Amino acid sequence: MTRRLTLAERLAAADKDHTLEQIAAASTWDRFLVEQAVFAVGLANDTFSANLLRDLLPEMGHGFIGSAINSLRTAGILEHTGQMVPSTSGPTHGHRISVWRLSVKGLLIAEARRPRKAAA
């Protein structure tokens, strides 16, 4: 027999669903910008976590960080380092989050995007 949810659990679930709806309703342009920010942070840092990204992005971009990282990981552009660090986001109460780096594929994409110097 399933347990009945408390009022607090029902309200938390409704709030979570509302937040996910807001993220899904946001423009693809916002998601694209966050993906670009994740890639740029990967270029500038050997390793990074969502903590660093939250510090760099405006509040409206925070909801896209996880999906941007997952998208780049699925595409083979990011890889997990095997390390975890405590989250600095207050609502997460310090739960552990992954540390990432650009994969070989990500580094090759970065190299291909660098402007070539003209021969003198």
Coordinates of N, CA, C and O in Angstrom, one line a residue:
M1 N 0.8 -1.2 0.0 CA 0.0 0.0 0.0 C 0.9 1.2 0.0 O 1.9 1.3 0.7
T2 N 0.6 2.2 -0.9 CA 1.4 3.4 -0.9 C 1.0 4.4 0.2 O -0.1 4.5 0.6
R3 N 2.1 5.0 0.6 CA 1.9 6.0 1.7 C 1.4 7.3 1.1 O 1.7 7.7 0.0
R4 N 0.5 8.0 1.8 CA 0.0 9.3 1.4 C 1.0 10.4 1.6 O 1.7 10.3 2.6
L5 N 1.1 11.3 0.7 CA 2.1 12.4 0.8 C 1.5 13.4 1.8 O 0.3 13.7 1.8
T6 N 2.4 14.0 2.5 CA 2.0 15.0 3.5 C 1.8 16.3 2.6 O 2.2 16.4 1.5
L7 N 1.1 17.3 3.3 CA 0.9 18.5 2.6 C 2.2 19.2 2.2 O 2.3 19.7 1.0
A8 N 3.2 19.1 3.0 CA 4.5 19.7 2.7 C 5.1 19.0 1.4 O 5.7 19.7 0.6
E9 N 5.0 17.7 1.4 CA 5.5 16.9 0.2 C 4.8 17.3 -1.0 O 5.4 17.4 -2.1
R10 N 3.4 17.4 -0.9 CA 2.6 17.8 -2.1 C 3.0 19.2 -2.6 O 3.1 19.4 -3.8
L11 N 3.2 20.1 -1.7 CA 3.6 21.5 -2.1 C 4.9 21.5 -2.7 O 5.2 22.2 -3.7
A12 N 5.9 20.8 -2.1 CA 7.2 20.7 -2.7 C 7.2 20.1 -4.1 O 7.9 20.6 -5.0
A13 N 6.4 19.1 -4.3 CA 6.3 18.5 -5.6 C 5.7 19.5 -6.6 O 6.1 19.6 -7.8
A14 N 4.7 20.2 -6.2 CA 4.0 21.2 -7.1 C 5.0 22.3 -7.4 O 5.1 22.7 -8.6
D15 N 5.8 22.7 -6.4 CA 6.8 23.8 -6.7 C 7.8 23.3 -7.7 O 8.3 24.0 -8.6
K16 N 8.3 22.1 -7.5 CA 9.3 21.5 -8.4 C 8.7 21.4 -9.8 O 9.4 21.8 -10.8
D17 N 7.5 20.9 -10.0 CA 6.9 20.8 -11.3 C 6.8 22.2 -11.9 O 7.0 22.4 -13.1
H18 N 6.4 23.2 -11.1 CA 6.3 24.6 -11.7 C 7.7 25.1 -12.1 O 7.8 25.7 -13.2
T19 N 8.7 24.8 -11.4 CA 10.1 25.3 -11.7 C 10.5 24.6 -13.0 O 11.0 25.2 -13.9
L20 N 10.2 23.3 -13.2 CA 10.6 22.6 -14.4 C 9.8 23.1 -15.6 O 10.4 23.2 -16.7
E21 N 8.6 23.5 -15.4 CA 7.8 24.0 -16.5 C 8.3 25.4 -16.9 O 8.4 25.7 -18.1
Q22 N 8.8 26.2 -15.9 CA 9.4 27.5 -16.3 C 10.7 27.3 -17.1 O 10.9 28.0 -18.1
I23 N 11.5 26.3 -16.7 CA 12.7 26.1 -17.4 C 12.4 25.6 -18.8 O 13.0 26.1 -19.8
A24 N 11.4 24.7 -19.0 CA 11.1 24.2 -20.3 C 10.5 25.3 -21.2 O 10.7 25.2 -22.4
A25 N 9.8 26.2 -20.6 CA 9.1 27.3 -21.3 C 10.1 28.3 -21.8 O 9.8 29.1 -22.7
A26 N 11.3 28.4 -21.2 CA 12.3 29.4 -21.5 C 12.8 29.2 -23.0 O 12.7 28.1 -23.5
S27 N 13.3 30.2 -23.5 CA 13.7 30.1 -24.9 C 14.9 29.1 -25.1 O 15.7 29.0 -24.2
T28 N 15.0 28.6 -26.3 CA 16.2 27.7 -26.6 C 17.4 28.6 -26.7 O 18.5 28.1 -26.5
W29 N 17.3 29.9 -26.9 CA 18.4 30.8 -27.0 C 19.1 30.9 -25.6 O 20.3 30.8 -25.5
D30 N 18.3 30.9 -24.5 CA 18.9 30.9 -23.2 C 19.7 29.6 -22.9 O 20.8 29.6 -22.4
R31 N 19.1 28.5 -23.3 CA 19.8 27.2 -23.1 C 21.1 27.2 -23.9 O 22.1 26.7 -23.5
F32 N 21.0 27.7 -25.2 CA 22.2 27.8 -26.0 C 23.3 28.6 -25.4 O 24.5 28.2 -25.4
L33 N 22.9 29.8 -24.8 CA 23.9 30.6 -24.1 C 24.6 29.9 -22.9 O 25.8 30.1 -22.7
V34 N 23.8 29.2 -22.2 CA 24.4 28.5 -21.0 C 25.3 27.4 -21.5 O 26.4 27.2 -21.0
E35 N 24.9 26.7 -22.6 CA 25.9 25.6 -23.1 C 27.2 26.3 -23.6 O 28.2 25.7 -23.4
Q36 N 27.1 27.4 -24.2 CA 28.3 28.2 -24.7 C 29.1 28.6 -23.5 O 30.3 28.5 -23.5
A37 N 28.5 29.0 -22.4 CA 29.2 29.4 -21.2 C 29.9 28.2 -20.6 O 31.0 28.3 -20.1
V38 N 29.2 27.0 -20.5 CA 29.8 25.8 -20.0 C 31.1 25.5 -20.8 O 32.1 25.1 -20.3
F39 N 31.0 25.5 -22.1 CA 32.1 25.2 -23.0 C 33.2 26.2 -22.8 O 34.4 25.8 -22.7
A40 N 32.9 27.5 -22.7 CA 33.9 28.5 -22.4 C 34.6 28.3 -21.1 O 35.9 28.4 -21.0
V41 N 33.9 27.9 -20.1 CA 34.5 27.6 -18.7 C 35.4 26.4 -18.8 O 36.5 26.4 -18.3
G42 N 35.0 25.4 -19.6 CA 35.8 24.3 -19.9 C 37.1 24.6 -20.5 O 38.2 24.0 -20.2
L43 N 37.1 25.6 -21.5 CA 38.3 26.0 -22.1 C 39.2 26.7 -21.2 O 40.4 26.6 -21.3
A44 N 38.7 27.5 -20.3 CA 39.5 28.4 -19.4 C 40.0 27.6 -18.2 O 40.8 28.2 -17.5
N45 N 39.4 26.5 -17.9 CA 39.8 25.8 -16.6 C 40.0 24.3 -16.9 O 39.3 23.7 -17.7
D46 N 41.0 23.7 -16.2 CA 41.3 22.3 -16.4 C 40.1 21.5 -16.0 O 39.8 20.5 -16.6
T47 N 39.5 21.8 -14.8 CA 38.3 21.2 -14.3 C 37.4 22.2 -13.8 O 37.8 23.4 -13.4
F48 N 36.1 21.9 -13.7 CA 35.1 22.8 -13.1 C 33.9 22.1 -12.7 O 33.7 20.9 -13.0
S49 N 33.1 22.8 -11.9 CA 31.8 22.2 -11.4 C 30.7 23.2 -11.6 O 31.0 24.4 -12.0
A50 N 29.5 22.9 -11.3 CA 28.4 23.8 -11.4 C 28.6 25.0 -10.5 O 28.0 26.1 -10.7
N51 N 29.3 24.8 -9.4 CA 29.6 25.9 -8.5 C 30.2 27.1 -9.2 O 29.7 28.2 -9.0
L52 N 31.2 26.9 -10.0 CA 31.8 27.9 -10.8 C 30.9 28.6 -11.8 O 30.8 29.8 -11.9
L53 N 30.1 27.8 -12.4 CA 29.1 28.3 -13.4 C 28.1 29.2 -12.8 O 27.7 30.2 -13.3
R54 N 27.6 28.7 -11.6 CA 26.6 29.5 -10.9 C 27.1 30.9 -10.5 O 26.4 31.9 -10.6
D55 N 28.4 31.0 -10.2 CA 29.0 32.3 -9.9 C 29.1 33.2 -11.1 O 29.1 34.4 -11.0
L56 N 29.2 32.6 -12.3 CA 29.4 33.4 -13.5 C 28.1 33.8 -14.2 O 28.1 34.8 -14.9
L57 N 27.1 32.9 -14.1 CA 25.9 33.1 -14.8 C 24.9 34.0 -14.0 O 24.8 33.8 -12.8
P58 N 24.0 34.7 -14.7 CA 22.9 35.4 -14.0 C 21.9 34.4 -13.4 O 21.9 33.2 -13.9
E59 N 21.2 34.8 -12.5 CA 20.2 33.9 -11.8 C 19.4 33.1 -12.8 O 19.1 31.9 -12.7
M60 N 18.9 33.8 -13.9 CA 18.0 33.1 -14.9 C 18.7 31.9 -15.6 O 18.0 31.0 -16.1
G61 N 20.0 31.9 -15.6 CA 20.7 30.8 -16.2 C 20.9 29.6 -15.4 O 21.3 28.5 -15.8
H62 N 20.7 29.7 -14.1 CA 21.0 28.6 -13.1 C 20.3 27.3 -13.4 O 20.8 26.2 -13.3
G63 N 19.0 27.5 -13.8 CA 18.2 26.3 -14.1 C 18.6 25.5 -15.3 O 18.3 24.3 -15.5
F64 N 19.5 26.1 -16.2 CA 19.9 25.4 -17.4 C 21.3 24.7 -17.2 O 21.7 24.0 -18.1
I65 N 22.0 24.9 -16.1 CA 23.3 24.4 -15.9 C 23.4 22.9 -16.0 O 24.2 22.3 -16.8
G66 N 22.5 22.2 -15.3 CA 22.5 20.8 -15.3 C 22.2 20.2 -16.7 O 22.9 19.3 -17.2
S67 N 21.2 20.8 -17.4 CA 20.9 20.3 -18.7 C 22.0 20.6 -19.7 O 22.3 19.8 -20.6
A68 N 22.6 21.7 -19.6 CA 23.7 22.1 -20.5 C 24.9 21.1 -20.3 O 25.5 20.6 -21.3
I69 N 25.3 20.9 -19.1 CA 26.4 19.9 -18.8 C 26.0 18.5 -19.3 O 26.8 17.9 -20.0
N70 N 24.8 18.1 -19.1 CA 24.4 16.8 -19.6 C 24.4 16.7 -21.1 O 24.8 15.7 -21.7
S71 N 23.9 17.8 -21.7 CA 23.9 17.8 -23.2 C 25.3 17.7 -23.8 O 25.6 16.9 -24.7
L72 N 26.3 18.5 -23.2 CA 27.7 18.4 -23.6 C 28.3 17.1 -23.3 O 29.2 16.6 -24.0
R73 N 27.9 16.5 -22.2 CA 28.5 15.2 -21.8 C 28.0 14.1 -22.8 O 28.7 13.3 -23.3
T74 N 26.7 14.2 -23.1 CA 26.1 13.2 -24.0 C 26.7 13.3 -25.4 O 26.9 12.3 -26.1
A75 N 27.1 14.5 -25.8 CA 27.7 14.8 -27.1 C 29.2 14.4 -27.1 O 29.8 14.4 -28.1
G76 N 29.7 14.0 -25.9 CA 31.1 13.6 -25.8 C 32.1 14.8 -25.7 O 33.3 14.6 -25.8
I77 N 31.6 16.0 -25.4 CA 32.4 17.2 -25.3 C 33.0 17.4 -23.9 O 34.1 17.9 -23.7
L78 N 32.2 16.9 -22.9 CA 32.6 16.9 -21.5 C 32.8 15.5 -21.0 O 32.1 14.6 -21.5
E79 N 33.7 15.4 -20.0 CA 33.8 14.1 -19.4 C 33.9 14.3 -17.9 O 34.4 15.3 -17.4
H80 N 33.4 13.3 -17.1 CA 33.5 13.4 -15.7 C 34.9 13.0 -15.2 O 35.5 12.2 -15.8
T81 N 35.4 13.8 -14.3 CA 36.8 13.5 -13.8 C 36.8 12.4 -12.8 O 37.9 12.0 -12.4
G82 N 35.7 12.0 -12.3 CA 35.6 11.0 -11.2 C 35.6 11.7 -9.8 O 35.5 11.0 -8.8
Q83 N 35.7 13.0 -9.8 CA 35.8 13.8 -8.5 C 34.4 14.3 -8.3 O 33.6 14.6 -9.2
M84 N 34.1 14.6 -7.0 CA 32.9 15.2 -6.6 C 33.3 16.3 -5.5 O 34.3 16.1 -4.8
V85 N 32.5 17.4 -5.5 CA 32.7 18.4 -4.5 C 31.4 18.8 -3.9 O 30.3 18.6 -4.5
P86 N 31.3 19.4 -2.7 CA 30.1 19.9 -2.2 C 29.5 21.1 -2.9 O 30.3 21.9 -3.3
S87 N 28.2 21.1 -3.2 CA 27.6 22.2 -3.8 C 27.6 23.4 -2.9 O 27.4 23.3 -1.7
T88 N 27.8 24.6 -3.5 CA 27.7 25.8 -2.8 C 26.3 26.5 -2.9 O 26.1 27.6 -2.3
S89 N 25.4 25.8 -3.6 CA 24.0 26.4 -3.7 C 23.3 26.1 -2.4 O 23.2 24.9 -1.9
G90 N 22.7 27.1 -1.8 CA 22.0 27.0 -0.5 C 21.0 25.9 -0.5 O 20.9 25.1 0.4
P91 N 20.1 25.9 -1.5 CA 19.0 24.9 -1.4 C 19.4 23.5 -1.5 O 18.7 22.6 -1.1
T92 N 20.6 23.2 -2.0 CA 21.1 21.8 -2.1 C 21.7 21.3 -0.8 O 22.0 20.1 -0.7
H93 N 21.9 22.2 0.2 CA 22.4 21.8 1.5 C 23.8 21.0 1.3 O 24.0 20.1 2.1
G94 N 24.6 21.4 0.4 CA 25.9 20.9 0.2 C 26.0 19.5 -0.3 O 27.0 18.8 -0.2
H95 N 25.0 19.1 -1.0 CA 25.1 17.7 -1.6 C 26.3 17.7 -2.6 O 26.7 18.7 -3.1
R96 N 26.7 16.5 -2.9 CA 27.9 16.4 -3.8 C 27.5 16.5 -5.3 O 26.5 16.0 -5.7
I97 N 28.4 17.3 -6.0 CA 28.2 17.5 -7.4 C 29.4 17.1 -8.2 O 30.5 17.1 -7.6
S98 N 29.3 16.8 -9.4 CA 30.4 16.3 -10.3 C 31.4 17.4 -10.7 O 31.0 18.6 -10.8
V99 N 32.6 17.0 -10.9 CA 33.6 17.8 -11.4 C 33.9 17.4 -12.9 O 34.0 16.2 -13.2
W100 N 33.9 18.3 -13.8 CA 34.0 18.0 -15.3 C 35.2 18.6 -15.9 O 35.9 19.5 -15.3
R101 N 35.6 18.1 -17.1 CA 36.6 18.7 -17.9 C 36.2 18.4 -19.4 O 35.4 17.6 -19.7
L102 N 36.9 19.2 -20.3 CA 36.7 18.9 -21.7 C 37.3 17.6 -22.0 O 38.4 17.2 -21.6
S103 N 36.6 16.9 -22.9 CA 37.1 15.6 -23.4 C 38.1 15.9 -24.5 O 38.3 17.0 -24.9
V104 N 38.7 14.8 -25.0 CA 39.6 15.0 -26.2 C 38.7 15.6 -27.4 O 39.2 16.5 -28.1
K105 N 37.5 15.1 -27.5 CA 36.7 15.6 -28.6 C 36.4 17.1 -28.4 O 36.4 17.9 -29.3
G106 N 36.1 17.5 -27.1 CA 35.9 18.9 -26.8 C 37.1 19.8 -27.1 O 37.0 20.9 -27.6
L107 N 38.3 19.2 -26.8 CA 39.6 20.0 -27.0 C 39.8 20.1 -28.5 O 40.3 21.2 -29.0
L108 N 39.5 19.1 -29.3 CA 39.6 19.2 -30.8 C 38.6 20.2 -31.4 O 39.0 21.0 -32.3
I109 N 37.4 20.3 -30.8 CA 36.5 21.3 -31.3 C 37.0 22.7 -31.0 O 37.0 23.6 -31.8
A110 N 37.5 22.8 -29.8 CA 38.1 24.1 -29.3 C 39.3 24.5 -30.3 O 39.3 25.7 -30.7
E111 N 40.1 23.6 -30.6 CA 41.3 23.9 -31.5 C 40.8 24.3 -32.8 O 41.3 25.2 -33.4
A112 N 39.8 23.6 -33.4 CA 39.2 23.9 -34.7 C 38.6 25.3 -34.7 O 38.6 26.0 -35.8
R113 N 38.1 25.8 -33.6 CA 37.4 27.1 -33.5 C 38.4 28.3 -33.3 O 38.0 29.4 -33.5
R114 N 39.6 28.0 -33.0 CA 40.6 29.0 -32.8 C 41.0 29.7 -34.1 O 41.2 29.0 -35.1
P115 N 41.0 31.0 -34.1 CA 41.4 31.7 -35.4 C 42.8 31.3 -35.8 O 43.7 31.2 -34.9
R116 N 43.0 31.1 -37.1 CA 44.4 30.8 -37.6 C 45.1 32.1 -37.9 O 44.5 33.1 -38.4
K117 N 46.4 32.1 -37.5 CA 47.2 33.3 -37.8 C 47.6 33.3 -39.3 O 48.0 32.2 -39.8
A118 N 47.5 34.4 -40.0 CA 47.9 34.5 -41.4 C 49.4 34.4 -41.5 O 50.2 34.9 -40.6
A119 N 49.9 33.7 -42.5 CA 51.3 33.6 -42.7 C 51.9 35.0 -43.1 O 51.3 35.7 -43.9
A120 N 53.0 35.3 -42.6 CA 53.6 36.6 -42.8 C 54.5 36.6 -44.0 O 55.0 35.7 -44.6

